[in-house]
XYZ file of C-alpha atoms in Angstrom:
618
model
C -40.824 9.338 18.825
C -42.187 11.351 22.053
C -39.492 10.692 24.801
C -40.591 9.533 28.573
C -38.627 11.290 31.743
C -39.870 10.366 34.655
C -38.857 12.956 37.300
C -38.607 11.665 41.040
C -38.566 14.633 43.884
C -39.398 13.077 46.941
C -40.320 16.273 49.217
C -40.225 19.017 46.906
C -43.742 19.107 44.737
C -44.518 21.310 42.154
C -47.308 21.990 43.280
C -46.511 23.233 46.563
C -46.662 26.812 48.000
C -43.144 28.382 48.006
C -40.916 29.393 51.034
C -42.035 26.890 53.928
C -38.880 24.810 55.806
C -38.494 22.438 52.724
C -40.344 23.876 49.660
C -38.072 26.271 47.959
C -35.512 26.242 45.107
C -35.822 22.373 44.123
C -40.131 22.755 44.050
C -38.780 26.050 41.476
C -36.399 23.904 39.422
C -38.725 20.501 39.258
C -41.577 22.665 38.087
C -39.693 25.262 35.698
C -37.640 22.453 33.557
C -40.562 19.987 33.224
C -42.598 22.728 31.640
C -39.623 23.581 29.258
C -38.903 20.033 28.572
C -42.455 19.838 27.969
C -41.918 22.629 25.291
C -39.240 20.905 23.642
C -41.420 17.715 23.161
C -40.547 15.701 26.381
C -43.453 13.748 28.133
C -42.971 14.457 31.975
C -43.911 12.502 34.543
C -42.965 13.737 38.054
C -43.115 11.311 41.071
C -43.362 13.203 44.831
C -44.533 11.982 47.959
C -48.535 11.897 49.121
C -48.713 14.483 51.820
C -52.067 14.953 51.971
C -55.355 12.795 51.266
C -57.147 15.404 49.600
C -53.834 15.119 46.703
C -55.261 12.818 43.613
C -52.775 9.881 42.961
C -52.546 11.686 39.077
C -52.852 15.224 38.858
C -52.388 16.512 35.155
C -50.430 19.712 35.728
C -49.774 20.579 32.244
C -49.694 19.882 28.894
C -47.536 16.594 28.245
C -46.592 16.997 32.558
C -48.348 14.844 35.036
C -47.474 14.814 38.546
C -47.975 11.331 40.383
C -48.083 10.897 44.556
C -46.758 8.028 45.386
C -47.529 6.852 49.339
C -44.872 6.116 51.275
C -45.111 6.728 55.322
C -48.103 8.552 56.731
C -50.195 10.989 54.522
C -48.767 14.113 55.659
C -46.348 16.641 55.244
C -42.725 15.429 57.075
C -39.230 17.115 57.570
C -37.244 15.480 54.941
C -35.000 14.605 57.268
C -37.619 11.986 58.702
C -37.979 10.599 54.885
C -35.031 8.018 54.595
C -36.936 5.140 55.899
C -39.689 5.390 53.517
C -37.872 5.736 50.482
C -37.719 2.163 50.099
C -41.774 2.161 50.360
C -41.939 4.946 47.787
C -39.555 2.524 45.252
C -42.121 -0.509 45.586
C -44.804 2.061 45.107
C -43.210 3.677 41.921
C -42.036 0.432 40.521
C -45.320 -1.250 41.417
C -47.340 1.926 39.623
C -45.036 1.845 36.421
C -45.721 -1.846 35.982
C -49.545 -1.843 36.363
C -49.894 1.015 34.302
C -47.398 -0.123 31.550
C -45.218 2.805 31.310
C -41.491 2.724 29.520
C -39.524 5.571 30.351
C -36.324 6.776 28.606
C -34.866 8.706 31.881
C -35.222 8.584 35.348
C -34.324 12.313 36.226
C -33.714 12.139 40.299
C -33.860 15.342 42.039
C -31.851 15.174 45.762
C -30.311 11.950 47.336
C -33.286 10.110 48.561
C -34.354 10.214 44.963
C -31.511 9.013 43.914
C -32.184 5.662 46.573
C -35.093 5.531 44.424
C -33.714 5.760 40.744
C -31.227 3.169 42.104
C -33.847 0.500 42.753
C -35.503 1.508 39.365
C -32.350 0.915 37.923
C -32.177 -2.243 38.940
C -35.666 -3.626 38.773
C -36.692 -1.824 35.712
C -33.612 -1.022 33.447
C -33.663 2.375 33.827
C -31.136 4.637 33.521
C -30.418 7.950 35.232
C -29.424 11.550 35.754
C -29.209 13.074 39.249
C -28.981 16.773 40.520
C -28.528 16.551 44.250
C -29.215 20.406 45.146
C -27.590 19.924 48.048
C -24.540 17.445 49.367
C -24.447 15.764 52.718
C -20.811 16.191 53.786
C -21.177 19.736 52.656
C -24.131 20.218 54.930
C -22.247 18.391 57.626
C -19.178 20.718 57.678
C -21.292 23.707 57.676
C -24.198 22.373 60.398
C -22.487 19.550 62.321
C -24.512 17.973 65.052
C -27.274 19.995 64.046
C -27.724 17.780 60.543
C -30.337 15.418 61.388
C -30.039 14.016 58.360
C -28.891 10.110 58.985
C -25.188 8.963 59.042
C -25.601 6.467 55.916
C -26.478 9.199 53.524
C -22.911 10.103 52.272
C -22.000 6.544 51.405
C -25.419 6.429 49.336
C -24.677 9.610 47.731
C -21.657 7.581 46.747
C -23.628 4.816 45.165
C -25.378 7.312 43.642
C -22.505 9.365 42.175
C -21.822 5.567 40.550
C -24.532 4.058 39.263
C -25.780 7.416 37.908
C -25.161 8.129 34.132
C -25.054 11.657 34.920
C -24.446 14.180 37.598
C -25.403 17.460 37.094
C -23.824 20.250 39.229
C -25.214 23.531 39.540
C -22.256 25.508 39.736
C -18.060 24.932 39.826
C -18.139 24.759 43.426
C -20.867 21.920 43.656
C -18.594 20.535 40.736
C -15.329 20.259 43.207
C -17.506 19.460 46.381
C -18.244 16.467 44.276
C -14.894 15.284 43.265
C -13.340 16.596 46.321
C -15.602 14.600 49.203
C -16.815 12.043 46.977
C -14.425 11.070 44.520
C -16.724 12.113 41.515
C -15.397 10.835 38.040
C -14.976 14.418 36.627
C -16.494 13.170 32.988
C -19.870 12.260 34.544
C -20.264 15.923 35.904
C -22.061 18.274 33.597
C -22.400 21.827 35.292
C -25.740 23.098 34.301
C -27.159 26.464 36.752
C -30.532 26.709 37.698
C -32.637 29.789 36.215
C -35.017 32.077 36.318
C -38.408 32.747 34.148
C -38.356 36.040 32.073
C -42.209 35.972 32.096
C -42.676 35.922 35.506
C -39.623 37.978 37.036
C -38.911 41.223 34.866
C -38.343 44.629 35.972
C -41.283 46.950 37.248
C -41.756 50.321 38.271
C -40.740 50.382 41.853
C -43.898 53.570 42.946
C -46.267 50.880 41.493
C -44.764 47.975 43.547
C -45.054 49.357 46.707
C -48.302 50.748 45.952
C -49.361 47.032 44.948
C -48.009 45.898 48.210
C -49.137 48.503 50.538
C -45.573 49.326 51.166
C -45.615 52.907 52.568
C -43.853 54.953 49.874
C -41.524 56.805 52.409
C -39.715 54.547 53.174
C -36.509 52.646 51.318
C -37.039 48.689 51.503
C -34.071 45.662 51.685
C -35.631 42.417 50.433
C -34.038 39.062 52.051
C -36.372 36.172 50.624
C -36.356 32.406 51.167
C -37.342 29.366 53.459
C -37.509 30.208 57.022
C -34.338 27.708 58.068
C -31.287 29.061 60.156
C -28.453 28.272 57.766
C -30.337 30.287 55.305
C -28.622 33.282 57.452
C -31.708 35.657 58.362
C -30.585 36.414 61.307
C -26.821 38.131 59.953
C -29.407 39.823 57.565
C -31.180 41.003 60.405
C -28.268 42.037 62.855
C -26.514 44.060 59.508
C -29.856 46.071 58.883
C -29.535 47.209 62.200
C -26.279 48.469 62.043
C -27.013 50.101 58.963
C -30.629 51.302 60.089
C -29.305 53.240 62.504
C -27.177 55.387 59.497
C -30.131 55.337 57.236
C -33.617 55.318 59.196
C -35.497 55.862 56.196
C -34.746 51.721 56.090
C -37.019 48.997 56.247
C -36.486 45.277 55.606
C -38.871 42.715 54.120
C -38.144 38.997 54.923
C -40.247 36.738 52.567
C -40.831 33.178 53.222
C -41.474 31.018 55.893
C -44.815 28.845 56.915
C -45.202 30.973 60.514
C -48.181 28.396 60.997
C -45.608 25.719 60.953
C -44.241 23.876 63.796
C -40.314 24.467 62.766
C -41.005 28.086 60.653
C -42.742 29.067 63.983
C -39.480 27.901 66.000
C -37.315 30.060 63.956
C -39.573 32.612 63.463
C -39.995 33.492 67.426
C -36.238 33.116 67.280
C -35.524 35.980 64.941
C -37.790 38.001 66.290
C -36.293 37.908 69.555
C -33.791 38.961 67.943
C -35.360 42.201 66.688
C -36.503 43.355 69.818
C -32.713 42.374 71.226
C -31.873 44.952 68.515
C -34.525 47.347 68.784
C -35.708 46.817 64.942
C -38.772 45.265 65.694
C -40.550 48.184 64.333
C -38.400 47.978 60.736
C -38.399 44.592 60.201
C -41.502 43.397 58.519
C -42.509 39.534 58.364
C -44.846 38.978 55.625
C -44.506 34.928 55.519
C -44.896 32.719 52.406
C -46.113 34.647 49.220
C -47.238 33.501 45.928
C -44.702 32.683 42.816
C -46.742 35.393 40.758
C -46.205 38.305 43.645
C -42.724 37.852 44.411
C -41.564 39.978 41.473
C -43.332 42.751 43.095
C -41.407 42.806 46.506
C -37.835 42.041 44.389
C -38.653 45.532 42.573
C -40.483 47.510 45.616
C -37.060 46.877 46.927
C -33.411 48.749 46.112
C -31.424 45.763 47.320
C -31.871 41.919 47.639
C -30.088 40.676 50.667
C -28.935 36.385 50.431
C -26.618 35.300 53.116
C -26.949 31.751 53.606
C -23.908 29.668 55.304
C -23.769 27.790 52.398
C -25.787 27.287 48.641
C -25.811 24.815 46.411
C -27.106 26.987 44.006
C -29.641 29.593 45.067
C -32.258 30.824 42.351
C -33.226 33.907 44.398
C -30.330 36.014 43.224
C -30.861 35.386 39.734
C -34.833 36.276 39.778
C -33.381 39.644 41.626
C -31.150 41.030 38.803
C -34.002 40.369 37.000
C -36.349 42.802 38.096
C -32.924 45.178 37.954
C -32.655 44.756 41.485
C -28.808 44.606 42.552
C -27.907 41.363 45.149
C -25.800 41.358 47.958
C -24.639 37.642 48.385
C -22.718 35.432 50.894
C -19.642 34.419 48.706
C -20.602 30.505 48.763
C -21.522 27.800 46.455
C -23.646 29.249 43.120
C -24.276 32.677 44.542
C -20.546 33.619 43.755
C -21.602 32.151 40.590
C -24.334 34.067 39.615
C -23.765 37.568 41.028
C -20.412 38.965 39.491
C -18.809 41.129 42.248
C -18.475 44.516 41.720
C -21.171 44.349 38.509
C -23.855 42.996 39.198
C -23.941 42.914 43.233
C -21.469 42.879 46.157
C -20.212 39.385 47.311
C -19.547 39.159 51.181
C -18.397 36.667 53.483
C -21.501 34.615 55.746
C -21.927 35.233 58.717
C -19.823 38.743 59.259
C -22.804 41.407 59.667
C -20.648 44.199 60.094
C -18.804 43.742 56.423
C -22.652 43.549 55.394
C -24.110 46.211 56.962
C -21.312 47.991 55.252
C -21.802 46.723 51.864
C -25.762 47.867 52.524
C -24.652 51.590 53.003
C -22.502 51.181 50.188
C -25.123 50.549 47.861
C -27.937 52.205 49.320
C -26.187 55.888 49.572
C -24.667 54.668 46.038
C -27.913 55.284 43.964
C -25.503 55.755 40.341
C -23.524 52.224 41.298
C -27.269 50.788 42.165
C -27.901 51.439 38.787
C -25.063 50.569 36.792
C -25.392 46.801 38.899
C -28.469 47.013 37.552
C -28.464 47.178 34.230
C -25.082 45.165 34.458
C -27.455 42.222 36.141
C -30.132 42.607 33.128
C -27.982 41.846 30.578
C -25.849 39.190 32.299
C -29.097 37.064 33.501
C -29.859 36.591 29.572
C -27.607 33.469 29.708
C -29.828 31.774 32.483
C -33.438 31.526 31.466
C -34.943 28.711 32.122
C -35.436 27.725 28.514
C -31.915 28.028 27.629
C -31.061 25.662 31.292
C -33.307 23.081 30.324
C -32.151 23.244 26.947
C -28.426 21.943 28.527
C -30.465 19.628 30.119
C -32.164 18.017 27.524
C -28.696 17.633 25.610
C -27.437 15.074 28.775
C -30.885 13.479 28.869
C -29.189 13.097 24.284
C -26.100 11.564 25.452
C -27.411 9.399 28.338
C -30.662 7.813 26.406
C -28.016 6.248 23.086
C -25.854 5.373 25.738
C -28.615 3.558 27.456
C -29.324 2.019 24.123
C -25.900 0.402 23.504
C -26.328 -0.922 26.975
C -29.527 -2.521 26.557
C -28.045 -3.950 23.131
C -25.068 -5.269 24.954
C -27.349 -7.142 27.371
C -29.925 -8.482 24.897
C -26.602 -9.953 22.737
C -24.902 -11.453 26.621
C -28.879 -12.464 26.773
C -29.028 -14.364 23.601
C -25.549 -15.688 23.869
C -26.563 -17.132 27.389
C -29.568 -18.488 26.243
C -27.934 -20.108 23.340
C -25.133 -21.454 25.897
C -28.167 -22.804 28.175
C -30.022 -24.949 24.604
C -26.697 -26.509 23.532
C -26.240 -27.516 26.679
C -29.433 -29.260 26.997
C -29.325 -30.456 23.851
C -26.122 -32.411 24.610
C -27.479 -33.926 27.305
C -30.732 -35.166 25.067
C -29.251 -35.533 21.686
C -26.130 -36.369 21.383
C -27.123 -40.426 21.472
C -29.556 -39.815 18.394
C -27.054 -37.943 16.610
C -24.733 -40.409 17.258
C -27.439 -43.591 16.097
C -28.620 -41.666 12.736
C -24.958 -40.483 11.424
C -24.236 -44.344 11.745
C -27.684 -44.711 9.875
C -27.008 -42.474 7.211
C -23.118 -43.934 6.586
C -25.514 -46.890 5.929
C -26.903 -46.109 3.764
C -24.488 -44.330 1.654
C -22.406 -47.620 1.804
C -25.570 -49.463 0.412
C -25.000 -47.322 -2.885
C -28.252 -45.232 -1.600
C -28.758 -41.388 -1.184
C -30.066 -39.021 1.088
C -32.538 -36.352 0.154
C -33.335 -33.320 2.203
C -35.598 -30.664 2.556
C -37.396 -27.373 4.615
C -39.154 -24.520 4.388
C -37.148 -20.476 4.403
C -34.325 -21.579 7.118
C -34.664 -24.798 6.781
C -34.503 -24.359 2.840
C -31.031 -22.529 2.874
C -30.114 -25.601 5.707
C -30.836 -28.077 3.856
C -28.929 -26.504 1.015
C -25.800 -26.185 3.156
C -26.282 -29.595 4.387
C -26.284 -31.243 0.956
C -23.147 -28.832 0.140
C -21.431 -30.327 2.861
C -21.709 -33.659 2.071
C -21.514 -33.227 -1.760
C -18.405 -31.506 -1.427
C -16.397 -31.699 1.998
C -16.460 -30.689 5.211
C -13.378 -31.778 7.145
C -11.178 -34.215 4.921
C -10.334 -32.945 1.675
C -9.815 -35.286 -0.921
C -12.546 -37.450 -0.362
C -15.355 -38.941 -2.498
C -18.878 -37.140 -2.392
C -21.873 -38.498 -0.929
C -25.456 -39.218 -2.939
C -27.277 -36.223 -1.137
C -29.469 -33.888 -2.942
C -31.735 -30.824 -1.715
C -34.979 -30.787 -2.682
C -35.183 -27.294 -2.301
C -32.405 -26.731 -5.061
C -34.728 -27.228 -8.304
C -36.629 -23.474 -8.910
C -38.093 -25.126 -12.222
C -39.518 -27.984 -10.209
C -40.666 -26.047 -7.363
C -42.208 -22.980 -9.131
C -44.196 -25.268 -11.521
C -45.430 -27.629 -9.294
C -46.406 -25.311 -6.839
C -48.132 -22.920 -9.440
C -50.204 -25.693 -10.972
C -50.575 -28.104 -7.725
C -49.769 -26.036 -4.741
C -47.168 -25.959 -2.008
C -48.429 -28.560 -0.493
C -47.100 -31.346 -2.617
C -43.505 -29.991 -4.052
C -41.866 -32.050 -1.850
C -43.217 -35.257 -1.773
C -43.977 -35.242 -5.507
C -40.131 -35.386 -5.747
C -39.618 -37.703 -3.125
C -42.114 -40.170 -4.999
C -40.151 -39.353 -8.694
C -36.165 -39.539 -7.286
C -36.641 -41.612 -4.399
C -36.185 -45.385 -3.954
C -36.467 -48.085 -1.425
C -33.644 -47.384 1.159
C -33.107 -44.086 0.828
C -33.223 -41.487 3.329
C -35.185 -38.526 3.447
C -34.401 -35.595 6.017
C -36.983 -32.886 6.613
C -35.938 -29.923 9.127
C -38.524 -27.864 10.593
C -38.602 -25.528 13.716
C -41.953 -27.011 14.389
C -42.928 -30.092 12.615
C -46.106 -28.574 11.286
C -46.145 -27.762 7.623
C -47.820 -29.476 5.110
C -45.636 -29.843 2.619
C -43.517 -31.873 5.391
C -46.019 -33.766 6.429
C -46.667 -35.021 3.238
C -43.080 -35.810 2.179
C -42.819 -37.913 4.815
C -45.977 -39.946 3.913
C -44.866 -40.424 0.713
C -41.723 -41.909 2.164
C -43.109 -44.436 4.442
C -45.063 -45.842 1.387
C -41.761 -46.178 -0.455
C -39.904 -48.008 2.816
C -37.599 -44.702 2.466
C -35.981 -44.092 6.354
C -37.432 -40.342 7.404
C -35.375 -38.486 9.502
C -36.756 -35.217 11.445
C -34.926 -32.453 13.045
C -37.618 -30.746 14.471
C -37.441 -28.482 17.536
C -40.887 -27.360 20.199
C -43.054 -29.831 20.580
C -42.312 -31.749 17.499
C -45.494 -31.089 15.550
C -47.110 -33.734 13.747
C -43.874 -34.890 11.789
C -43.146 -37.003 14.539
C -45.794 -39.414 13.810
C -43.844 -40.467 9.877
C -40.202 -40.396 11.480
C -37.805 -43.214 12.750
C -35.461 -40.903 13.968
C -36.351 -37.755 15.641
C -34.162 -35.131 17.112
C -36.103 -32.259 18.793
C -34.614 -29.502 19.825
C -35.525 -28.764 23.638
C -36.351 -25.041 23.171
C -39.991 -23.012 22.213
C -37.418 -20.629 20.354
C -37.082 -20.330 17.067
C -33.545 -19.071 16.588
C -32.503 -21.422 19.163
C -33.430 -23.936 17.334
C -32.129 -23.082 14.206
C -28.638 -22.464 15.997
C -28.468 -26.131 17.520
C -29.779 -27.558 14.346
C -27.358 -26.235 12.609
C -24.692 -27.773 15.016
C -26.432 -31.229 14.695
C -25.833 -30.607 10.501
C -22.285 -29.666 11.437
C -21.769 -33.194 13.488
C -23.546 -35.233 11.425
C -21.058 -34.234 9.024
C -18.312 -34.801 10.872
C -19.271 -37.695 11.778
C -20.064 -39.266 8.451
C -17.235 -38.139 6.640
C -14.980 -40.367 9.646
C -17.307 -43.298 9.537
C -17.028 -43.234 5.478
C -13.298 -42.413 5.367
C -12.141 -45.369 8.194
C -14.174 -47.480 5.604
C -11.864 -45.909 2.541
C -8.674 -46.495 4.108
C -9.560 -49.963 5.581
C -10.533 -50.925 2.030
C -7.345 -49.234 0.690
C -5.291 -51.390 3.219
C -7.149 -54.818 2.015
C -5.751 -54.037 -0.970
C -2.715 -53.157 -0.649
C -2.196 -56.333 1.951
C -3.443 -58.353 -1.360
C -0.930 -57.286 -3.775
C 2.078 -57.754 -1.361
C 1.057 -61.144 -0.627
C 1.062 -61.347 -4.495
């Protein structure tokens, strides 16, 4: 069976262009996992917001991979800081679209924390479980940016609820791992550290001549890549004030910054920033802005360059770094979150401290006068990025989604059995309240006529059949007091010879009520029990019963059927359910038993006592 994951990434599409202020590693990740899941079988569908009227509600991405934009807040592109107050718009949307269109997913896979807001209603409403990768933490991002988070105040607390009602977290390196336990309390067995990856198809080494040929990259000249979204904790700027300390040793050097919408409102912002900066520095010249590129160029700049510079204040995980050793390009990395991961320090890259551009600008001359150590990081980085294709991530992934979905499974079980048992709890209760007065009347009834030297004949159809077996067995042998007499009760259903005959050269319809008519007499009892008072063979017992002034007894349950019509006592189940019925008229076998076998007995022992009160007298 094809398994469902519904993906929910609120901001970051997979179908948006890379390296604006919020499309960046998460679009990467969303994208590169559902199309490996996809590979492995999965059926993806990924849920992001409608920026843009011109987006289809359903776009079908990929084979097995749909991407679906749900409205919530205006149709345009917002900060995802401004998104908290919509998310609760985009849950009645995605619940409302699953519904209508009839979907059943296995796995909610939520992608940041206002996803996870969303996975929580879904969990709720729809009985969904879920696995969440937050990419980034708020109190992290609060100890690093401070009043400058515009993120709102309530988001830790729901990344608590999250961390809870989740089935899985997955952190994206140790240090996202113990940010988790350490701010939030994380239970440590919910945590699964998966890293992000890279695709061996699109980032693998190159020629470095025909790079910057490809780029227009003036041969002469010896290039520094930094590359991601144009946002200030991302660190540019230390990039920027290092290559200028080390430009001035090596003037051959040029830097490359890749990313950033410079169209954009808040790119722009920090855009005109850094660039005052370069003219502060006098590097205006050597620093070269190219703005957002395409997925499929970006290997070209990692290899027209001899390092990749990533300096951020802090990273959750950082998938730059990784596409760099790659192409066999070495990194220099801020030692934070997954980039001390990733790059091994003094193999595959340098590791230096954020913010300090004087220990980077050192670690740049290190590497670029270094060309043997360039190379040995190199081919150091080649072999150890093996471990972190995408393929082989997503295959981790899939695993959780293993343990989560059985899990899911015993829960749902759990709840259908509390279900039924509640249920179950909810007819015997009614049926007390309805009941109990005709299961009082007909017990005395059928003590009647046992005391009259009569019997009591019963019958039904599959259940019922084995019912009314167990309810002649009861009173034919015992079912409280031992040692007492057994009752005149026989089960029609008990003679195979009779039945098989009769029904082979008559039909069904009559293998009741032709033995009714040859072992019944006037002031019998016959007891039918059906679930619905409808089948023929019943129905005509119980004729055949009124024309021999036999009593007819029904336990019936629904509506009754047409078997109410033939009996003088009736005791219908209140419930449409079938095994509800069945359970409570079971119960009513199990009273009537009791209840005969004290009505007969008092009658035993007050007989006993006449005579005993005789012969003393004697």
């Amino acid at each position: 069976m094809q398994k469902k994951i519904a993906f929910i990434s609120d901001h970051a599409s997979p179908l948006a262009t890379l390296g604006g202020k919020d499309s960046g590693g998460q679009n990467v990740y969303v994208a590169e996992v559902a199309v490996q899941l996809a590979l492995q079988g999965y059926q993806v569908d990924i849920y992001t917001r409608k920026e843009s009227e011109e987006q289809e509600q359903i776009v079908y991405w990929k084979p097995l991979i749909r991407v679906i934009h749900v409205e919530a807040g205006p149709v345009r592109i917002l900060p995802k800081e401004e998104l908290y107050g919509y998310m609760d718009e985009f849950s009645s949307a995605m619940v409302n679209f699953i519904q209508c269109n009839e979907l059943s997913y296995h796995l909610v896979h939520a992608h940041f924390w206002l996803s996870g807001m969303v996975a929580m209603t879904l969990k709720k409403q729809l009985k969904i479980p879920f696995v969440i990768t937050f990419h980034a933490l708020g109190a992290v991002r609060r100890l690093h940016q401070g009043c400058s988070d515009k993120f709102p105040k309530v988001r830790e607390q729901i990344e608590k609820d999250i961390i809870w009602q989740a089935e899985r977290i997955i952190a994206e390196c140790p240090n996202d791992l113990k940010d988790l336990i350490q701010h939030y309390q994380a239970p440590q067995d919910k945590i699964e550290i998966i890293p992000c990856g890279y695709n061996p198809k699109d980032f693998h080494p190159l020629d470095r001549t025909e790079a910057k040929e490809k780029l227009g990259l003036d041969p002469a000249f010896t290039y520094i890549l930094q590359l991601g979204r144009m946002v200030k904790r991302k660190g540019i700027d230390n990039v920027i004030e290092a290559f200028s300390h080390a430009q001035h040793l090596l003037p051959e050097l040029r830097l490359l910054v890749v990313g950033g919408n410079l169209q954009a409102e808040d790119d722009h912002a920090e855009f005109v920033r850094l660039e005052h900066l370069c003219n502060a520095l006098n590097v205006s010249d050597k620093v070269i802005f190219t703005g957002q590129k395409t997925r499929d160029t970006l290997k070209y700049y990692y290899a027209a360059s001899e390092l990749f510079i990533t300096t951020p204040w802090y990273e959750p995980f950082g998938i730059t770094p990784l596409e760099s050793m790659a192409c066999g390009t070495p990194v220099i990395g801020a030692d934070v979150g997954g980039i001390s991961f990733t790059v091994r320090n003094g193999e595959t890259g340098i590791l230096v401290p954020p913010q300090q551009p004087q220990q980077l600008s050192a670690a740049i001359v290190d590497l670029i006068t270094d060309e043997r150590k360039r190379i040995r990081f190199a081919v150091n980085a080649l072999k150890h990025v093996r471990s972190f294709t995408w393929n082989k991530i997503s295959e981790s992934i899939a695993q959780v989604y293993e343990q989560c979905i059985p899990m899911q499974r015993e829960k749902e079980a759990i709840e259908q059995i509390k279900d039924t048992f509640m249920g179950s709890s909810r007819t015997f209760e009614l049926a007390a309240e309805v009941l109990a007065g005709g299961i009082a009347r007909l017990a005395y009834k059928m003590v009647d006529v046992l005391r009259h030297g009569k019997k009591i004949m019963i019958c039904g159809n599959g259940g019922s059949a084995a019912e009314s077996q167990h309810f002649a067995a009861e009173l034919i042998g015992r079912f409280e007091i031992p040692h007492r007499p057994g009752y005149a009760v026989i089960s029609l259903n008990t003679d195979s010879s009779v039945l098989t005959a009769w029904a082979n050269d008559f039909g069904y319809d009559s293998i009741f009520s032709r033995q009714v008519q040859a072992l019944g007499q006037s002031g019998d009892m016959l007891i039918c029990l059906s679930t619905s008072g409808k089948s023929a063979n019943i129905i005509n017992a119980l004729k055949e019963a009124n024309k021999m002034d036999i009593t007819c007894v029904n336990l019936l349950g629904k509506d009754g059927g047409q078997a109410t019509a033939y009996g003088e006592y009736n005791l219908i189940v209140p419930s449409e359910n079938t095994a509800r019925i069945q359970e409570v008229q079971l119960h009513i076998i199990h009273q009537l038993c009791a209840l005969v076998e004290q009505q007969m007995n008092m009658g035993s022992i007050s007989k006993q006592h006449h005579i005993v009160h005789k012969k003393l007298i004697a």
